[in-house]
Coordinates of C-alpha atoms and ligand atoms in Angstrom, one line a residue:
X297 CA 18.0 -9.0 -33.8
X298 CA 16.2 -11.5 -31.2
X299 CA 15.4 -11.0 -27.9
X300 CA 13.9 -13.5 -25.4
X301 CA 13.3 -14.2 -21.6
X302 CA 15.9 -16.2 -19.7
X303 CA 15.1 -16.5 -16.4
X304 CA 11.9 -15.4 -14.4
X305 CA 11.5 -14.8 -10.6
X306 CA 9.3 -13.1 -8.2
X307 CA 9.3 -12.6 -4.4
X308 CA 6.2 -12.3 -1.8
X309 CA 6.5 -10.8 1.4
X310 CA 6.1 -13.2 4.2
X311 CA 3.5 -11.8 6.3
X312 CA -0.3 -13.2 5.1
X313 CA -3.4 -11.5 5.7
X314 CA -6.4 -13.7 5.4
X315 CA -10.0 -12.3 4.6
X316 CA -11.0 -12.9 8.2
X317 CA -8.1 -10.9 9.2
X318 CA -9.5 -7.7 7.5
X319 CA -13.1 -8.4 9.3
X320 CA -11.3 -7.5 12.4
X321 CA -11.4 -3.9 11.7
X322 CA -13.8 -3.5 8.7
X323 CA -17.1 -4.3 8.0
X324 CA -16.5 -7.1 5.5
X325 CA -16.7 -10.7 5.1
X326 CA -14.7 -13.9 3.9
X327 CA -17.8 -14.9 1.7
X328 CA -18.2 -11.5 0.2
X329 CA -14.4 -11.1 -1.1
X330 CA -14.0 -14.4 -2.2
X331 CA -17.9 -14.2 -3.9
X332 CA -16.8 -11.2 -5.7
X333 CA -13.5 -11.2 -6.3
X334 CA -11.7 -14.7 -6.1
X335 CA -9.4 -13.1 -3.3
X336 CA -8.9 -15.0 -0.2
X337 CA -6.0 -13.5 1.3
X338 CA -3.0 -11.3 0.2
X339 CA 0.8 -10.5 1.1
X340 CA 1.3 -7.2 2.9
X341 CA 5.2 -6.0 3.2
X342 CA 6.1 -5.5 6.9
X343 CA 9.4 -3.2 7.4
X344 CA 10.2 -3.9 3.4
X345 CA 9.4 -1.3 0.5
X346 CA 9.0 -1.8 -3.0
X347 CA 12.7 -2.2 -3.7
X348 CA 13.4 -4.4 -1.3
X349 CA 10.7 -6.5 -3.2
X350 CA 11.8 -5.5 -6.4
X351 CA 15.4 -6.5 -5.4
X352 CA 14.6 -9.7 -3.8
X353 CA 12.8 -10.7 -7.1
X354 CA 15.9 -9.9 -8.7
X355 CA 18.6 -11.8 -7.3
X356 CA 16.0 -14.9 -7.3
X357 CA 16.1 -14.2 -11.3
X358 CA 19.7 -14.2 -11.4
X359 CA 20.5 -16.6 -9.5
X360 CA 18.0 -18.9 -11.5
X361 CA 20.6 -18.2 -14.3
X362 CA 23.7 -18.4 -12.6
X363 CA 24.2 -14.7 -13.4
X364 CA 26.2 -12.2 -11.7
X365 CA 24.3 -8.8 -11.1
X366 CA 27.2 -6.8 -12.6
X367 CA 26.5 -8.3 -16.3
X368 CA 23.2 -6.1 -16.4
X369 CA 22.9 -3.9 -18.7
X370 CA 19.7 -2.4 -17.4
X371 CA 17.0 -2.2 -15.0
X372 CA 13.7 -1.3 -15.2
X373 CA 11.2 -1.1 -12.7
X374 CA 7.0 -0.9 -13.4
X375 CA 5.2 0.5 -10.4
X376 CA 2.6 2.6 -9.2
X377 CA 4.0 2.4 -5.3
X378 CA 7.6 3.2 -5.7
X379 CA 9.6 4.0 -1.9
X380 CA 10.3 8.3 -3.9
X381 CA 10.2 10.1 -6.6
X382 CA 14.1 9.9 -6.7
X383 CA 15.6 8.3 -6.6
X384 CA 14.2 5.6 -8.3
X385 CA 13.1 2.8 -7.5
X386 CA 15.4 0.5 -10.2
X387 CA 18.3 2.7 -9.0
X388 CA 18.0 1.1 -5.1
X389 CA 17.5 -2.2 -6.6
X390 CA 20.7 -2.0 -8.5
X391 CA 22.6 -0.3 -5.2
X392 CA 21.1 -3.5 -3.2
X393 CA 21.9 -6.5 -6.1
X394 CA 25.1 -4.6 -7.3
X395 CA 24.2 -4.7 -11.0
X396 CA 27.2 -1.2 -11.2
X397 CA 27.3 -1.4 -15.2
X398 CA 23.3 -1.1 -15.4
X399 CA 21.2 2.3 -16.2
X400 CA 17.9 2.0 -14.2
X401 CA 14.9 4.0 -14.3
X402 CA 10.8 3.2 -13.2
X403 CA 8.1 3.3 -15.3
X404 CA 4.4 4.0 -14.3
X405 CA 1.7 2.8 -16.3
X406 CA -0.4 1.6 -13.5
X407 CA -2.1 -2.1 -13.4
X408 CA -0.7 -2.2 -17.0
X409 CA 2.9 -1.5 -15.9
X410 CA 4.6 -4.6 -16.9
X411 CA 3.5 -5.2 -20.1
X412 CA 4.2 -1.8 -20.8
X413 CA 7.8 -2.3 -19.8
X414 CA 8.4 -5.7 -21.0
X415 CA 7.7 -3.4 -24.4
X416 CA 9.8 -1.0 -23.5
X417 CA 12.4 -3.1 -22.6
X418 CA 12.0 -4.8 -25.5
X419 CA 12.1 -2.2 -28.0
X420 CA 15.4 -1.0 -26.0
X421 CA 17.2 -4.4 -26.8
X422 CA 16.4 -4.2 -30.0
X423 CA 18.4 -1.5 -30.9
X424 CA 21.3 -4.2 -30.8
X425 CA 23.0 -1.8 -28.0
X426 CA 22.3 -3.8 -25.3
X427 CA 22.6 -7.7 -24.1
X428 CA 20.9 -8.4 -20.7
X429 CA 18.7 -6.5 -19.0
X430 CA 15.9 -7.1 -15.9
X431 CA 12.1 -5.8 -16.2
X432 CA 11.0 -6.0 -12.9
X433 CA 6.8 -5.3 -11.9
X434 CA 7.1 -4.2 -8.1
X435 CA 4.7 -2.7 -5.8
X436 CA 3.8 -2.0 -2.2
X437 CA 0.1 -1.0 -2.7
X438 CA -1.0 -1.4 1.1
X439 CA 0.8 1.7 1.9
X440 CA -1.5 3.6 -0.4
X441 CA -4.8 2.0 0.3
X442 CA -7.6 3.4 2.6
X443 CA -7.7 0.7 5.3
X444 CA -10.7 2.0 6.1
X445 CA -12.4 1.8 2.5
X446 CA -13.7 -1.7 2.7
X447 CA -14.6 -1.5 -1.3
X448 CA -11.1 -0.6 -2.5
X449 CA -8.6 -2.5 0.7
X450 CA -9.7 -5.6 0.2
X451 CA -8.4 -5.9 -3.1
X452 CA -5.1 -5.3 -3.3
X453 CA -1.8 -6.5 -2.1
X454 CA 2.0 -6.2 -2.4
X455 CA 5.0 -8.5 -4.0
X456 CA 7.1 -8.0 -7.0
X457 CA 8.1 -10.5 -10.3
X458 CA 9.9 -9.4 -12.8
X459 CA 11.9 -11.5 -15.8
X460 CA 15.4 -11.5 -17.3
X461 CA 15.6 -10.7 -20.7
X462 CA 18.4 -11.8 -23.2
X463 CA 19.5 -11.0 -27.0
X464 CA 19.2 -14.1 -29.0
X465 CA 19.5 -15.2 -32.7
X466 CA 15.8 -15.4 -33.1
X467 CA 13.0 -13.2 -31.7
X468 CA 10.6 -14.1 -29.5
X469 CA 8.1 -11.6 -29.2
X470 CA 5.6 -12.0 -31.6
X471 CA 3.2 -9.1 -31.2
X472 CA 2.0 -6.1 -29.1
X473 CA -1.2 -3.8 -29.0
X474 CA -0.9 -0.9 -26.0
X475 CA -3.5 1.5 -25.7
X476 CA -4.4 4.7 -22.8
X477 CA -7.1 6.7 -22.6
X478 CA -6.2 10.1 -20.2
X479 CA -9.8 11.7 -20.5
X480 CA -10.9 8.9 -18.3
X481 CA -7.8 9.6 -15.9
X482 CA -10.3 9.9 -12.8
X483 CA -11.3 6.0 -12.9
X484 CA -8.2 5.1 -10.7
X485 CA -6.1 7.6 -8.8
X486 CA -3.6 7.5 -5.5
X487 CA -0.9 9.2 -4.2
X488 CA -2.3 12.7 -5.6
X489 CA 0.6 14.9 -4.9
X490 CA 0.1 18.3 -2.9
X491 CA 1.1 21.5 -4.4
X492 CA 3.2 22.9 -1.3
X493 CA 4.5 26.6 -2.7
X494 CA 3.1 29.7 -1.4
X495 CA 1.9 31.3 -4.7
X496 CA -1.1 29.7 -5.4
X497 CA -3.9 30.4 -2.7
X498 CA -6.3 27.2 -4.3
X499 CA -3.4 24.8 -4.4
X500 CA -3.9 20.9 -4.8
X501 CA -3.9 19.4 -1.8
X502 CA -3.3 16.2 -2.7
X503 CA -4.7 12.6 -1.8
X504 CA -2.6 9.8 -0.5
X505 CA -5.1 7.0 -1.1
X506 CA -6.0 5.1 -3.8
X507 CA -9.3 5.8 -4.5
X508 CA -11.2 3.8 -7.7
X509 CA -14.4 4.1 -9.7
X510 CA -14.8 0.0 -9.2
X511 CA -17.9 -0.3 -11.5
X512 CA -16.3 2.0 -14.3
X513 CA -13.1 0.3 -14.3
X514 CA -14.8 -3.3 -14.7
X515 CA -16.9 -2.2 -17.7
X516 CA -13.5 -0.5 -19.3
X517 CA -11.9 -3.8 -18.7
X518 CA -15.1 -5.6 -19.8
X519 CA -15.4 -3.5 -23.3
X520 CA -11.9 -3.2 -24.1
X521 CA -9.5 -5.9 -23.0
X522 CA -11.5 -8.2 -25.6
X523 CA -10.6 -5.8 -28.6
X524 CA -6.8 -6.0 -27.5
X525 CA -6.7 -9.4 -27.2
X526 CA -8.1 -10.1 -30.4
X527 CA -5.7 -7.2 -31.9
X528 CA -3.1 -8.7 -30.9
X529 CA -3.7 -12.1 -32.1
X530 CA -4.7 -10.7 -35.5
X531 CA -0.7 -8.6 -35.2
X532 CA 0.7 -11.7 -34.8
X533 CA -1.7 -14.0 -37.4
X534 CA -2.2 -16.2 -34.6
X535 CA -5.5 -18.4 -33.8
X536 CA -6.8 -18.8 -30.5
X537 CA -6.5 -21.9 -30.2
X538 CA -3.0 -21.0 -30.5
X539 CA -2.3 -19.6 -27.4
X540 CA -1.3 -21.8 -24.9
X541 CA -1.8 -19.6 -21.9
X542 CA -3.1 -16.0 -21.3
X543 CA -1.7 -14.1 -18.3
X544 CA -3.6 -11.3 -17.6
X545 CA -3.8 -8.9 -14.5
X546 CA -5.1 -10.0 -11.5
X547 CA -7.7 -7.9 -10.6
X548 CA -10.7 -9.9 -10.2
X549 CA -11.7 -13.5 -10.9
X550 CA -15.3 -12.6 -12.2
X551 CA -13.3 -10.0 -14.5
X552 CA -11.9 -13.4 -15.9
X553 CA -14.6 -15.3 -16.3
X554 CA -16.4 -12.1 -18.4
X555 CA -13.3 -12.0 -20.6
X556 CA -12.5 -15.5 -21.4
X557 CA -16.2 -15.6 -22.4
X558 CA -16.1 -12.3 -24.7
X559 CA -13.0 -13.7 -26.7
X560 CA -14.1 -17.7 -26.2
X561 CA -10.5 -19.0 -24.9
X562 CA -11.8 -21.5 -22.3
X563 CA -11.3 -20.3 -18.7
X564 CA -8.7 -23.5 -18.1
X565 CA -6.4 -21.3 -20.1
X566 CA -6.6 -18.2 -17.6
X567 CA -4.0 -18.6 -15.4
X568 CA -4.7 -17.3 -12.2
X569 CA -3.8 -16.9 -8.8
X570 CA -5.5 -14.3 -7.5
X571 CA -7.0 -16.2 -4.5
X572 CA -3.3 -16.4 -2.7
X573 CA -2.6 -12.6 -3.3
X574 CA -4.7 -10.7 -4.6
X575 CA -4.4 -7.6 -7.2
X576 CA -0.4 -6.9 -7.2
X577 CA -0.9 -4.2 -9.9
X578 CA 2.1 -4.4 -12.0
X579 CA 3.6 -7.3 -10.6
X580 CA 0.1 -9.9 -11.3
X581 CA 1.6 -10.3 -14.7
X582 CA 5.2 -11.6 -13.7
X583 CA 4.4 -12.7 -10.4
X584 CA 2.2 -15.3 -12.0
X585 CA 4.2 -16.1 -14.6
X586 CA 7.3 -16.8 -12.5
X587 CA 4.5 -19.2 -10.5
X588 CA 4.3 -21.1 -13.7
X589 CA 7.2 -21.8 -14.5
X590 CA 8.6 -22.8 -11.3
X591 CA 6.2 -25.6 -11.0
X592 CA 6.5 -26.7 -14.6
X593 CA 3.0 -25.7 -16.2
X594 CA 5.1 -23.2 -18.6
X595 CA 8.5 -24.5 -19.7
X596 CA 11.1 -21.9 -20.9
X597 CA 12.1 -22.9 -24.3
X598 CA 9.6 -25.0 -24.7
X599 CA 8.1 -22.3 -28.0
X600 CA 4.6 -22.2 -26.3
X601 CA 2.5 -19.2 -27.1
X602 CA 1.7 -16.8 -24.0
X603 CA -0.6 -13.7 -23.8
X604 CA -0.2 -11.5 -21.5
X605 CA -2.4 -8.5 -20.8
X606 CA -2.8 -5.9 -18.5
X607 CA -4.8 -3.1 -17.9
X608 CA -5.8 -0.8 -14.9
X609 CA -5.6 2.8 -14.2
X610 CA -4.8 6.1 -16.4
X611 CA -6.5 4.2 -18.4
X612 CA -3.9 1.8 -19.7
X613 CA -4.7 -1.5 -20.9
X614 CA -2.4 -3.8 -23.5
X615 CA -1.0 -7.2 -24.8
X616 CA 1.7 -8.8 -25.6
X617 CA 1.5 -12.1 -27.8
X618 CA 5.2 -14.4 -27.1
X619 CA 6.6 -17.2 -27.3
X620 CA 8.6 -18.7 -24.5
Ligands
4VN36 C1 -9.1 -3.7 -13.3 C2 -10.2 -4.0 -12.5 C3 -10.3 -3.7 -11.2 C4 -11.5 -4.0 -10.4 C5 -12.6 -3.2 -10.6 C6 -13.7 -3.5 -9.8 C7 -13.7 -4.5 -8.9 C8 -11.5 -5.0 -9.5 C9 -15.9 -3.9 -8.1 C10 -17.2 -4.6 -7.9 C11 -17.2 -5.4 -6.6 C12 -16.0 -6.4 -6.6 C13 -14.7 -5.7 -6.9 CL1 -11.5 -4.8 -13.3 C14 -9.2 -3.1 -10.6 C15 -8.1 -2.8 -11.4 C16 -6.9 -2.1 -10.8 O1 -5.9 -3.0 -10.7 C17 -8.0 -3.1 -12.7 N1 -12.6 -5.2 -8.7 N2 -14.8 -4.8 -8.1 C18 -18.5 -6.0 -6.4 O2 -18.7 -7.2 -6.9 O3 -19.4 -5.4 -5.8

């Protein structure tokens, strides 16, 4: 049993906040971002929440396919921003595409969300129970970030991608290698929720922003992304020079540069696009994917090779070797 993606998609809000933008209210400059981090402006949702992203992503995915929502048989939604706890946030995506035959649920692994799900979802189809299903990566992270923490806002930003997988005769998914490491939970947290019952006098208060250990997160990334990328090109008995293209997570461009050196794939075969939005936690991967495909670098069906990789907080970090 075979399953491959179909159809890709992703959606950005509109409204584009520019490095020079941010120096308006915070002590920061255009040279310094885009010095350190690649970044020179992101998308920031204005009167839209993660669903609304998610499910714009999706019908751009369907309709990429000619598909009708109501042949999904499932949806599932990465994120770390989702609008509540419940109902979830694949449940208002399928309310606003009208997928009525799909079971929908979110998943939270973080930065590492989609490849996470793209497992999951995977894994789910095949079982052989199920034909057609979306795995969407979907986040709003500027409602979470301290707008006044110039080390952590000027990172991030918000937009959704997501892909449409299918059953088919042959499989396409090559390999995976998914790893977490909860004893170093404290590297990257937000949206710390507060204890609010009366019977505990020390209770949690909780923390809305997202608040992130930046140098300890880049050495993680630095130290272990290399071992899962070469892990999962040893799963699959695939060379390097194999790989057509390796997606990872967009959370810094020097990040890039350190990794593509560690595992000696040239940097021409990072994709990246970090300097039009940023880090979009779980929805770099599919976002940048989708941007691929739609102007022809990656063809689907064309049997290239892709890597994808994510990794970010909890820890989480993994790969996912493909062809597409
Ligand atoms: C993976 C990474 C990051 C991340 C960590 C640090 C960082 C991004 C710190 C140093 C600073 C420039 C920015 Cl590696 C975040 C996530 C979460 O998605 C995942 N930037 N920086 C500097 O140069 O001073």
């Amino acid at each position: 049993m075979g399953v491959k993606i179909t159809a890709t998609g992703h959606y950005l809000p509109p409204h584009v906040v520019t490095n020079d933008d941010l120096t308006v209210f915070m002590d920061t400059s255009d040279e310094w971002i885009q010095k350190r981090t690649g970044i020179s402006q992101r998308h920031i949702a204005i009167n839209e929440n993660t669903s609304d992203l998610a499910a714009e992503a999706a019908k751009r995915i369907l309709a990429s396919r000619n598909m009708d929502a109501t042949e999904l048989d499932f949806i599932l939604v990465a994120t770390m921003t989702p609008d509540a706890q419940s109902p979830s946030t694949a449940c208002k995506v399928q309310e606003k595409i009208g997928a009525t035959k799909a079971f929908c649920f979110d998943m939270n692994a973080a930065c590492s969300g989609f490849i996470f799900a793209l497992s999951t979802a995977m894994h789910v189809m095949q079982s052989g129970s199920y034909q057609k299903g979306l795995v969407l990566g979907a986040e709003t992270m500027s409602k979470i970030i301290n707008w006044q923490d110039r080390s952590t806002a000027v990172l991030f930003g918000d937009g959704a991608g997501g892909v449409l997988l299918e059953q088919s005769a042959q499989n396409y998914f090559l390999a995976e290698d998914l790893h977490s490491d909860g004893t170093r939970y404290m590297s990257l947290t937000a949206d710390e929720k507060a204890v609010l019952h009366p019977f505990q006098s020390d209770a949690p208060k909780g923390n809305q922003y997202l608040s992130m250990d930046g140098r300890g997160i880049f050495d993680f990334v630095s130290r272990n992304v290399p071992e899962t990328i070469h892990q999962v090109l040893e799963k699959a008995a695939c060379k390097k020079e194999d790989v057509s293209w390796v997606i990872a997570h967009q959370a810094n461009r020097r990040l890039l540069e350190v990794l593509s050196k560690k595992v000696k794939i040239p940097l021409e075969k990072f994709a990246t696009n970090i300097a039009q939005t940023g880090n979009t936690s779980a929805a770099s991967v599919p976002i940048l994917l989708d941007q691929m495909i739609q102007e022809g670098t990656i063809q689907i069906g064309s049997g290239e090779t892709i890597l994808l990789t994510g990794f970010g907080g909890g820890l989480t970090w993994g790969s996912i070797m493909m062809n597409i």
